[in-house]
Coordinates of C-alpha atoms in Angstrom, one line a residue:
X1 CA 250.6 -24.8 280.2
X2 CA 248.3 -21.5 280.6
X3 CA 245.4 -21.7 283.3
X4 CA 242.6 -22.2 281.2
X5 CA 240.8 -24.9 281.6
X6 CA 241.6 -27.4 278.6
X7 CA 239.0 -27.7 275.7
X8 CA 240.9 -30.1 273.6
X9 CA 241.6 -33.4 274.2
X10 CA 245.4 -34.3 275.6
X11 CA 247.4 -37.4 274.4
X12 CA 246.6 -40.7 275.5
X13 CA 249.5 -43.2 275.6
X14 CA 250.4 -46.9 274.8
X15 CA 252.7 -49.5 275.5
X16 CA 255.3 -50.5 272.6
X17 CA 257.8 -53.2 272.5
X18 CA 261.4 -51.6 271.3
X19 CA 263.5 -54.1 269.7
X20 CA 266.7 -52.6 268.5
X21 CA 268.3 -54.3 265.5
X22 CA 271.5 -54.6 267.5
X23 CA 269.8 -57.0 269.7
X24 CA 270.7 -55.1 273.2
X25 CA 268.1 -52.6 275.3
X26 CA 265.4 -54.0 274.4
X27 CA 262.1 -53.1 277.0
X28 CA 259.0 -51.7 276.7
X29 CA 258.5 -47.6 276.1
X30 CA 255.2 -45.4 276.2
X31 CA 254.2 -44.2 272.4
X32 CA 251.5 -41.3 272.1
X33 CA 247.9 -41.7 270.7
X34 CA 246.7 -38.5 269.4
X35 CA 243.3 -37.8 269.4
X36 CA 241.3 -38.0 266.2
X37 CA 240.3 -34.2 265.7
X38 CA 238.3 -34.3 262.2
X39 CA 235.1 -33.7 263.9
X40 CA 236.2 -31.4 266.7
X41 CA 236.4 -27.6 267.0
X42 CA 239.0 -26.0 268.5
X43 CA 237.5 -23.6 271.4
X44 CA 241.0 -21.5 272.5
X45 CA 240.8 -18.5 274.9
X46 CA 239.1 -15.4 274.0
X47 CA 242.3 -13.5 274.1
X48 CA 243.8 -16.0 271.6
X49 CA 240.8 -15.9 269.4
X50 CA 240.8 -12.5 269.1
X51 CA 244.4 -12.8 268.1
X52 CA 244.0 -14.8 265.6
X53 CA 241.2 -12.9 263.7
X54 CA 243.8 -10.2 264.0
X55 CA 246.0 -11.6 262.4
X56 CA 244.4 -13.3 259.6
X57 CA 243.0 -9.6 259.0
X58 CA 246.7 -8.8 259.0
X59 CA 247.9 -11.4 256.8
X60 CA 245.2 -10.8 253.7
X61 CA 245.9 -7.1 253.8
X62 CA 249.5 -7.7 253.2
X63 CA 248.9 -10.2 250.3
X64 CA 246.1 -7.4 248.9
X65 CA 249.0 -4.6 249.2
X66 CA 251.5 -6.2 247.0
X67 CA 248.6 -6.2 244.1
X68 CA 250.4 -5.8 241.5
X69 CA 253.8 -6.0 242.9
X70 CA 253.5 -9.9 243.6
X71 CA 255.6 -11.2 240.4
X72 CA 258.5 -8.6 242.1
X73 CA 258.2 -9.9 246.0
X74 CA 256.5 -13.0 245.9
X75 CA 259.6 -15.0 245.2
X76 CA 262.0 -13.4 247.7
X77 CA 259.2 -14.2 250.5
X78 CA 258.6 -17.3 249.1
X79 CA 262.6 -17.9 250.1
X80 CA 262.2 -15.9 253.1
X81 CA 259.8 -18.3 254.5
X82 CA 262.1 -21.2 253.1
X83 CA 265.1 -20.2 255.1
X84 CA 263.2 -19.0 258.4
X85 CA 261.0 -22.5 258.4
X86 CA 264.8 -24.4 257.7
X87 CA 266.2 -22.0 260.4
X88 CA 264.0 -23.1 263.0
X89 CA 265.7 -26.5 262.6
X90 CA 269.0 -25.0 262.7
X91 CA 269.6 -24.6 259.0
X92 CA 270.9 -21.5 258.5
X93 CA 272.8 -19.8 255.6
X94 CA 273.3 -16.6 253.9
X95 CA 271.2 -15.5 251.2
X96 CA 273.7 -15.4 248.7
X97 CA 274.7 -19.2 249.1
X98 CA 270.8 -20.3 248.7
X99 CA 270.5 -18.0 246.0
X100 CA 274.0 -19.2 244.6
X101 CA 272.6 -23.0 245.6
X102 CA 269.7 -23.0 243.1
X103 CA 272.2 -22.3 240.3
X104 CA 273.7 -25.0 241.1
X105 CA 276.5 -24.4 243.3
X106 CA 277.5 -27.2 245.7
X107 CA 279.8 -24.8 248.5
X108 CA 277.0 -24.8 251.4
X109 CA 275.0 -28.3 252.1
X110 CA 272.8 -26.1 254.7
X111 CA 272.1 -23.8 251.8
X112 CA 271.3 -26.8 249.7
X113 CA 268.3 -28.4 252.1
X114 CA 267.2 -25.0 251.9
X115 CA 266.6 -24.9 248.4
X116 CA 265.1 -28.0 248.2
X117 CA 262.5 -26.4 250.8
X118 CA 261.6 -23.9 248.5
X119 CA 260.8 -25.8 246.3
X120 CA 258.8 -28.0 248.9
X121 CA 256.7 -24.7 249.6
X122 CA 256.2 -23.9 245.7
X123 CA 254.5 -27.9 245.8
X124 CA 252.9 -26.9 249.0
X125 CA 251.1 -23.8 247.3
X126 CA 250.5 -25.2 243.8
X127 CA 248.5 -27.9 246.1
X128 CA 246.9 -25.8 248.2
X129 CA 243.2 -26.3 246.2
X130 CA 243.1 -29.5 247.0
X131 CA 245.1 -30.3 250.4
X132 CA 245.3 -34.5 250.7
X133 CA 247.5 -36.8 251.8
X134 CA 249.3 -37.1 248.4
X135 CA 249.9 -33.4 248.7
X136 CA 251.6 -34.0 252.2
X137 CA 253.7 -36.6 250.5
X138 CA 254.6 -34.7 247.4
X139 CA 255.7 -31.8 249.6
X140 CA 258.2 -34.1 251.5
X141 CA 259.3 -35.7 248.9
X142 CA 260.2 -32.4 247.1
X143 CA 261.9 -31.0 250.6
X144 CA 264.1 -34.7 251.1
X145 CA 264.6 -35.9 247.2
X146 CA 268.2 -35.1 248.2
X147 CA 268.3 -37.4 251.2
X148 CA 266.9 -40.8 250.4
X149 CA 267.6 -42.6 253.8
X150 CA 264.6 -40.2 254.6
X151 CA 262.6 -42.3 252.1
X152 CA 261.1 -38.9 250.6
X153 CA 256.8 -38.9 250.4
X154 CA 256.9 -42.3 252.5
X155 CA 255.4 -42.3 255.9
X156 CA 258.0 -43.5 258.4
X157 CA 258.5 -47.3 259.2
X158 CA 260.2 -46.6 262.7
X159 CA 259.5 -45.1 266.1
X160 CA 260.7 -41.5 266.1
X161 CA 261.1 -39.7 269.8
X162 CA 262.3 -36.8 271.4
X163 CA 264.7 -37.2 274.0
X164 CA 268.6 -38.0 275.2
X165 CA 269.2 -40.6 273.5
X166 CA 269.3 -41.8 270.0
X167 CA 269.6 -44.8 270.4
X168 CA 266.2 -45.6 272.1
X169 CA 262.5 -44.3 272.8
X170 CA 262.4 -45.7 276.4
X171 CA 262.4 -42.8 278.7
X172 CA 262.0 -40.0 276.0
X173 CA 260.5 -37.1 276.3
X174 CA 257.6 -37.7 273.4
X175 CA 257.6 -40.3 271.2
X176 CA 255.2 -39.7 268.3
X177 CA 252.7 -42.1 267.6
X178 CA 253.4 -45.6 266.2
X179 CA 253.9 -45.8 262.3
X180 CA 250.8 -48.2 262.0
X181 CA 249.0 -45.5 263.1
X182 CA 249.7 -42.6 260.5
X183 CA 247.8 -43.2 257.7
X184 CA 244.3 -42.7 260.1
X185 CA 245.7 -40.1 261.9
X186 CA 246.7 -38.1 258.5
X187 CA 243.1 -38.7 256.3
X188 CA 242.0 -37.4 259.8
X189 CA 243.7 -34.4 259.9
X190 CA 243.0 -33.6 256.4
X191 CA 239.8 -33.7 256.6
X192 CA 239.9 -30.9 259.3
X193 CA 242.1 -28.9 257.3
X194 CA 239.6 -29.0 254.4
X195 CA 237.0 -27.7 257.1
X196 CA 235.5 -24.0 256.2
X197 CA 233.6 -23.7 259.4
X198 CA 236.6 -23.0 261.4
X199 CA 238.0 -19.3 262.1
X200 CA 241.4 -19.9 259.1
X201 CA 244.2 -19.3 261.6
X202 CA 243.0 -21.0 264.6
X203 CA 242.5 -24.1 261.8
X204 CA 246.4 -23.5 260.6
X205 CA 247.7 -23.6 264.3
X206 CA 246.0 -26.8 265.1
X207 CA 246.0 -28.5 262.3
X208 CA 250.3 -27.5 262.3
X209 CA 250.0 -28.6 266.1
X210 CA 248.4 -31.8 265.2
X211 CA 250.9 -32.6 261.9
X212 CA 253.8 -32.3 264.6
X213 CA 252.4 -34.5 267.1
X214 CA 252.0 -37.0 264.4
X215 CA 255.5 -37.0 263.0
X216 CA 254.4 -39.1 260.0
X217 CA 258.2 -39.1 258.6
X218 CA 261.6 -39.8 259.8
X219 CA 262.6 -36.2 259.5
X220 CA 261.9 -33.1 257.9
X221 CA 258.5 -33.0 259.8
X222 CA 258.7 -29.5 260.4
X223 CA 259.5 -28.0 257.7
X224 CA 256.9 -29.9 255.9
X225 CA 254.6 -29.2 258.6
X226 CA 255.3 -25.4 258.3
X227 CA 254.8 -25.9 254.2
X228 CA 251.0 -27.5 254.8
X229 CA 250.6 -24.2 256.8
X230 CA 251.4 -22.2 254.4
X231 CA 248.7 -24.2 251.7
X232 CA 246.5 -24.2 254.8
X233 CA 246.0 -20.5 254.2
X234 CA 246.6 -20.1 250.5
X235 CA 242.9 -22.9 250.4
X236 CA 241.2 -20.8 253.4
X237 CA 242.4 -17.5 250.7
X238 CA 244.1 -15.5 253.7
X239 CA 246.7 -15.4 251.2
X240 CA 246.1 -15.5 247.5
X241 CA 248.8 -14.1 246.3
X242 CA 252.1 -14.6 248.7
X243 CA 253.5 -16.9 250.9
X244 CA 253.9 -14.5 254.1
X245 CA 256.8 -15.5 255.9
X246 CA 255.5 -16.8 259.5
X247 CA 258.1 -18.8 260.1
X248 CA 260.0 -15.6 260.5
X249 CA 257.8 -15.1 263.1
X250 CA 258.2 -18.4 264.9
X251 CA 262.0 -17.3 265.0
X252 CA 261.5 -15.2 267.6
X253 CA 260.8 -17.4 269.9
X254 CA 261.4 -20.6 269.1
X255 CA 261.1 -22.1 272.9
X256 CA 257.8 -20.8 273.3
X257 CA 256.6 -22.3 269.6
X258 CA 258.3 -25.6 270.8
X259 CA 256.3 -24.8 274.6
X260 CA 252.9 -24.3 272.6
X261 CA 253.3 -28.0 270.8
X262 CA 253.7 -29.6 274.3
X263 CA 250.7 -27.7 275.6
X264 CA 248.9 -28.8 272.6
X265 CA 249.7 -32.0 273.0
X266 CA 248.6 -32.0 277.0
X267 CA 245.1 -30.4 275.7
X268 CA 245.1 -26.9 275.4
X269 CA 245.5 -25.2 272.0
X270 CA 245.6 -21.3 272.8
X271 CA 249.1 -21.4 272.8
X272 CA 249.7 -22.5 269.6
X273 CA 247.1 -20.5 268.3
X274 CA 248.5 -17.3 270.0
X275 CA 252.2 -18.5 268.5
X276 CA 251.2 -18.4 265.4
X277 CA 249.0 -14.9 265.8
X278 CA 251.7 -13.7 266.8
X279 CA 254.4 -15.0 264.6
X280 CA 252.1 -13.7 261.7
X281 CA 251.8 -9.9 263.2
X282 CA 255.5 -10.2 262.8
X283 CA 256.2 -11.5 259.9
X284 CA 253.8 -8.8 258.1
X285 CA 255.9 -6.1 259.9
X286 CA 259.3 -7.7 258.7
X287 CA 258.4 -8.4 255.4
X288 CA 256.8 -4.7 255.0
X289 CA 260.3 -3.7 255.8
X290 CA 262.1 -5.8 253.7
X291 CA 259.7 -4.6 250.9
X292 CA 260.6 -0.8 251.5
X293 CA 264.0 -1.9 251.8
X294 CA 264.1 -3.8 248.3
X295 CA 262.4 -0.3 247.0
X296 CA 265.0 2.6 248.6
X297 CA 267.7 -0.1 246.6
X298 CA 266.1 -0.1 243.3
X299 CA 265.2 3.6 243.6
X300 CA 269.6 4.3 244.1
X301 CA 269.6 2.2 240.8
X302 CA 267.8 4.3 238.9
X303 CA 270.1 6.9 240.0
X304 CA 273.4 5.6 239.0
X305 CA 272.3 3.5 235.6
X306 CA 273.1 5.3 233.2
X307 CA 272.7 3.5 230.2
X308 CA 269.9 4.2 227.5
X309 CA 266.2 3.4 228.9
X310 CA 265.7 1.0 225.7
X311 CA 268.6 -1.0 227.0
X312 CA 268.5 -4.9 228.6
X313 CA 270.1 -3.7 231.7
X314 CA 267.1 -1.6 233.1
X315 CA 265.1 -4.5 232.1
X316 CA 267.5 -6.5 234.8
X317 CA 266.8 -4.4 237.3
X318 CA 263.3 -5.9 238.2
X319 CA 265.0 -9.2 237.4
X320 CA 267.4 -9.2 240.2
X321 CA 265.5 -7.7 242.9
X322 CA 263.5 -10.9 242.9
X323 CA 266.7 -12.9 242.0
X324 CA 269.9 -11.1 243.1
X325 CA 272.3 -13.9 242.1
X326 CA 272.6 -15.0 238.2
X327 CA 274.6 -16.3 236.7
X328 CA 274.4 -15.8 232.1
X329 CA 271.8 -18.4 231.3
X330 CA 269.4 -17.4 233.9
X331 CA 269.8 -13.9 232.8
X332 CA 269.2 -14.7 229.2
X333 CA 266.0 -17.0 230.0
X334 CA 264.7 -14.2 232.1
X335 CA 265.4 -11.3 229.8
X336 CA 264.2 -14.0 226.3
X337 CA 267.4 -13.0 225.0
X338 CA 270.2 -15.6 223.5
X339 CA 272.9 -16.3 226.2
X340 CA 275.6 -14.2 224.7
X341 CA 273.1 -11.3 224.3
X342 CA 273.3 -11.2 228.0
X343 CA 276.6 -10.3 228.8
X344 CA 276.4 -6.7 227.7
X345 CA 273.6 -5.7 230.2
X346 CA 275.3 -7.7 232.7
X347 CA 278.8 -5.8 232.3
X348 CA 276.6 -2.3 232.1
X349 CA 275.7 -3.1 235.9
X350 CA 278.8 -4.2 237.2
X351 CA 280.2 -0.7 235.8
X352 CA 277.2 1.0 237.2
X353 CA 277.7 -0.3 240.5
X354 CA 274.7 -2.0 240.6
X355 CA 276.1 -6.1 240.5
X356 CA 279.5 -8.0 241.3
X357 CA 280.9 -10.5 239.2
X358 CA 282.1 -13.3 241.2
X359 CA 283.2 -16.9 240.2
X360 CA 281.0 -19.3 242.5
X361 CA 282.6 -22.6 242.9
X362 CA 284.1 -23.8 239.6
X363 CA 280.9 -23.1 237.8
X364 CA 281.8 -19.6 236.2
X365 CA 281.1 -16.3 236.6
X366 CA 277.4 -15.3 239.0
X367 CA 276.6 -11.9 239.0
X368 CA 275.4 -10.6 242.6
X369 CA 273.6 -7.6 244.1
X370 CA 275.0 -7.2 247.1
X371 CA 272.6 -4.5 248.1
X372 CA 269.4 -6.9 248.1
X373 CA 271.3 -10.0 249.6
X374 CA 272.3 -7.3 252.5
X375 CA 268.6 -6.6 252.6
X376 CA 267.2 -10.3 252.8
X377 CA 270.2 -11.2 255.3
X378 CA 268.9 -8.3 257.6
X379 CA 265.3 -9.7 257.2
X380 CA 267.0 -12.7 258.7
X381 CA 268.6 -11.1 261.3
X382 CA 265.3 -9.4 262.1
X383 CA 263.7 -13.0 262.0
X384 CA 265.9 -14.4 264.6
X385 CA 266.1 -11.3 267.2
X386 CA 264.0 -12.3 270.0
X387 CA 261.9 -10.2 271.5
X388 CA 262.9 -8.6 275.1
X389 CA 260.6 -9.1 277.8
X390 CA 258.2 -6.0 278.9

């Protein structure tokens, strides 16, 4: 915990009965009772203040840059952010196998749950004008439709703790508050995050800070709680346009993002805020890469196509630096041609260089860029490099 004196109020606890269904360890184990926050303002440290006008500054330019360029980016950031938020729960997979996942193929579970979280964060932004707790809901039960023990858009039933065992809360680490609790805490912690009054990304970090110490389902709390972040600055219009992969920021340094929810939780909020200032500062500069990346690619393109400029296949060009695995349909639907119209465009790339024809898991043939998966795997990479100490 930093040396400033707290301004936030820490976690009170209370005293829960555990009965376990098997009928042995039963005792009594200390649950958390987060503070109601609705009314409060967050006062963090000058330096982390600072920070995080910085990087909201940061985060709207970026979004303003891509202007007319957000059909062409917004959707490989938008996955960008899906597979950094997944990876900080130790969800990782390549780009080609999401990509390959949303058409359907079944060869990477990871890459599957990573799907299903982009499609949590497209819920997460279409909600953002209106963030309630039916929004929270829908955006879990988008994220865990493919895991119903999770009971997707239900609030949790169940203590859920961090610590050793599984088995048991008594003696955890944290044990989020009790489920009778969560529908309070959450119309609470809406009502802050509809707040305008607060600086936007010293709102987000809280109100992410608070979402976590509520744990309101049995799992996938962080990646939903990294989704409301995401709408929390899409309705504060820090981003209007983008999702801006911070979660690509938290990757590099997940212990101190994990550090910042504990000091949070003991009443001190400027790490959290700083974590996500600085997660956001680094996310801009990875994603500006990735973008001049995705360009030098579809400038060597334009080199080697050589078929005539009235042709489908130039028209596929845009189409598969956003989405650079296809398979026929996809291509057809995107290019509002018939399916078998499709092939001849396709084949023109593969001979150009430009795409690979590979059969993906029994399903046919999906046609790959190599070039831009290489580019959003080194994002990745990039993502999950931490930083060296000064």
């Amino acid at each position: 915990m930093s040396n400033a004196t707290p301004r936030w109020p820490a976690l009170e606890w209370e005293s829960r009965s555990w009965q376990p269904t098997a009928g042995f360890g039963r005792g009594r184990y200390k649950a958390s009772v987060p503070p109601l926050i609705a009314a409060r303002s967050p006062l963090p440290s000058p330096e982390a203040a600072e920070a995080a006008t910085t990087a909201a500054n940061a985060l709207s330019r970026f979004d303003a840059e891509l202007g007319h360029r957000v059909a062409a980016f917004a959707p490989v950031l938008l996955r960008s952010e899906a597979a950094s938020s997944s990876q900080i729960e130790n969800l990782t997979a390549s780009a080609r196998a999401i990509f390959s996942a949303e058409l359907g193929a079944k060869g990477s579970r990871n890459a599957e749950l990573i799907a299903s979280n982009t499609q949590s964060l497209h819920a997460a932004l279409d909600l953002s004008t209106a963030i309630s707790d039916d929004a929270i809901r829908e955006m879990h039960r988008i994220l865990m439709a493919a895991q119903p023990r999770h009971t997707p858009g239900e609030w949790r039933d169940q203590a859920v703790w961090i610590g050793t065992r599984t088995d048991s809360p008594i003696g955890a680490e944290f044990v989020a508050p009790d489920h009778s609790r969560i529908p309070t805490l959450i119309s609470d912690l809406v009502a802050f995050a509809r707040r305008q009054d607060l600086a936007p990304l010293i709102a987000v970090a809280v109100a992410h800070a608070q979402f976590e110490t509520i744990h309101p389902f049995s799992d996938g709390n962080g990646r939903t709680g990294r989704a409301l972040a995401q709408a929390m600055l899409r309705h504060r219009g820090v981003t209007q346009n983008v999702a801006v992969p911070v979660s690509a920021g938290l990757l590099a340094d997940v212990e101190g993002y994990h550090r910042a929810l504990t000091d949070y939780r003991e009443g001190d909020v400027s790490p959290v805020v700083l974590a996500f200032a600085n997660a956001s500062i680094r996310a801009v500069s990875n994603a500006r890469q990735l973008i001049t990346d995705i360009d030098e690619i579809q400038q060597s393109w334009e080199a080697r196509l050589t078929a005539r400029r009235s042709s489908n296949a130039w028209k596929l060009l845009n189409i598969i630096a956003r989405r650079p695995v296809l398979d026929a349909v996809t291509a057809a639907e995107e290019l509002g041609i018939q399916r078998p119209n499709a092939y001849p465009p396709l084949q023109a790339l593969v001979d150009a260089g430009i795409l690979t024809a590979k059969t993906e898991h029994n399903l046919g043939p999906f046609w790959l860029s190599t070039e831009i998966l290489g580019a959003i795997d080194a994002f990745a990479a990039r993502a999950g490099r931490r930083e060296q100490p000064r």
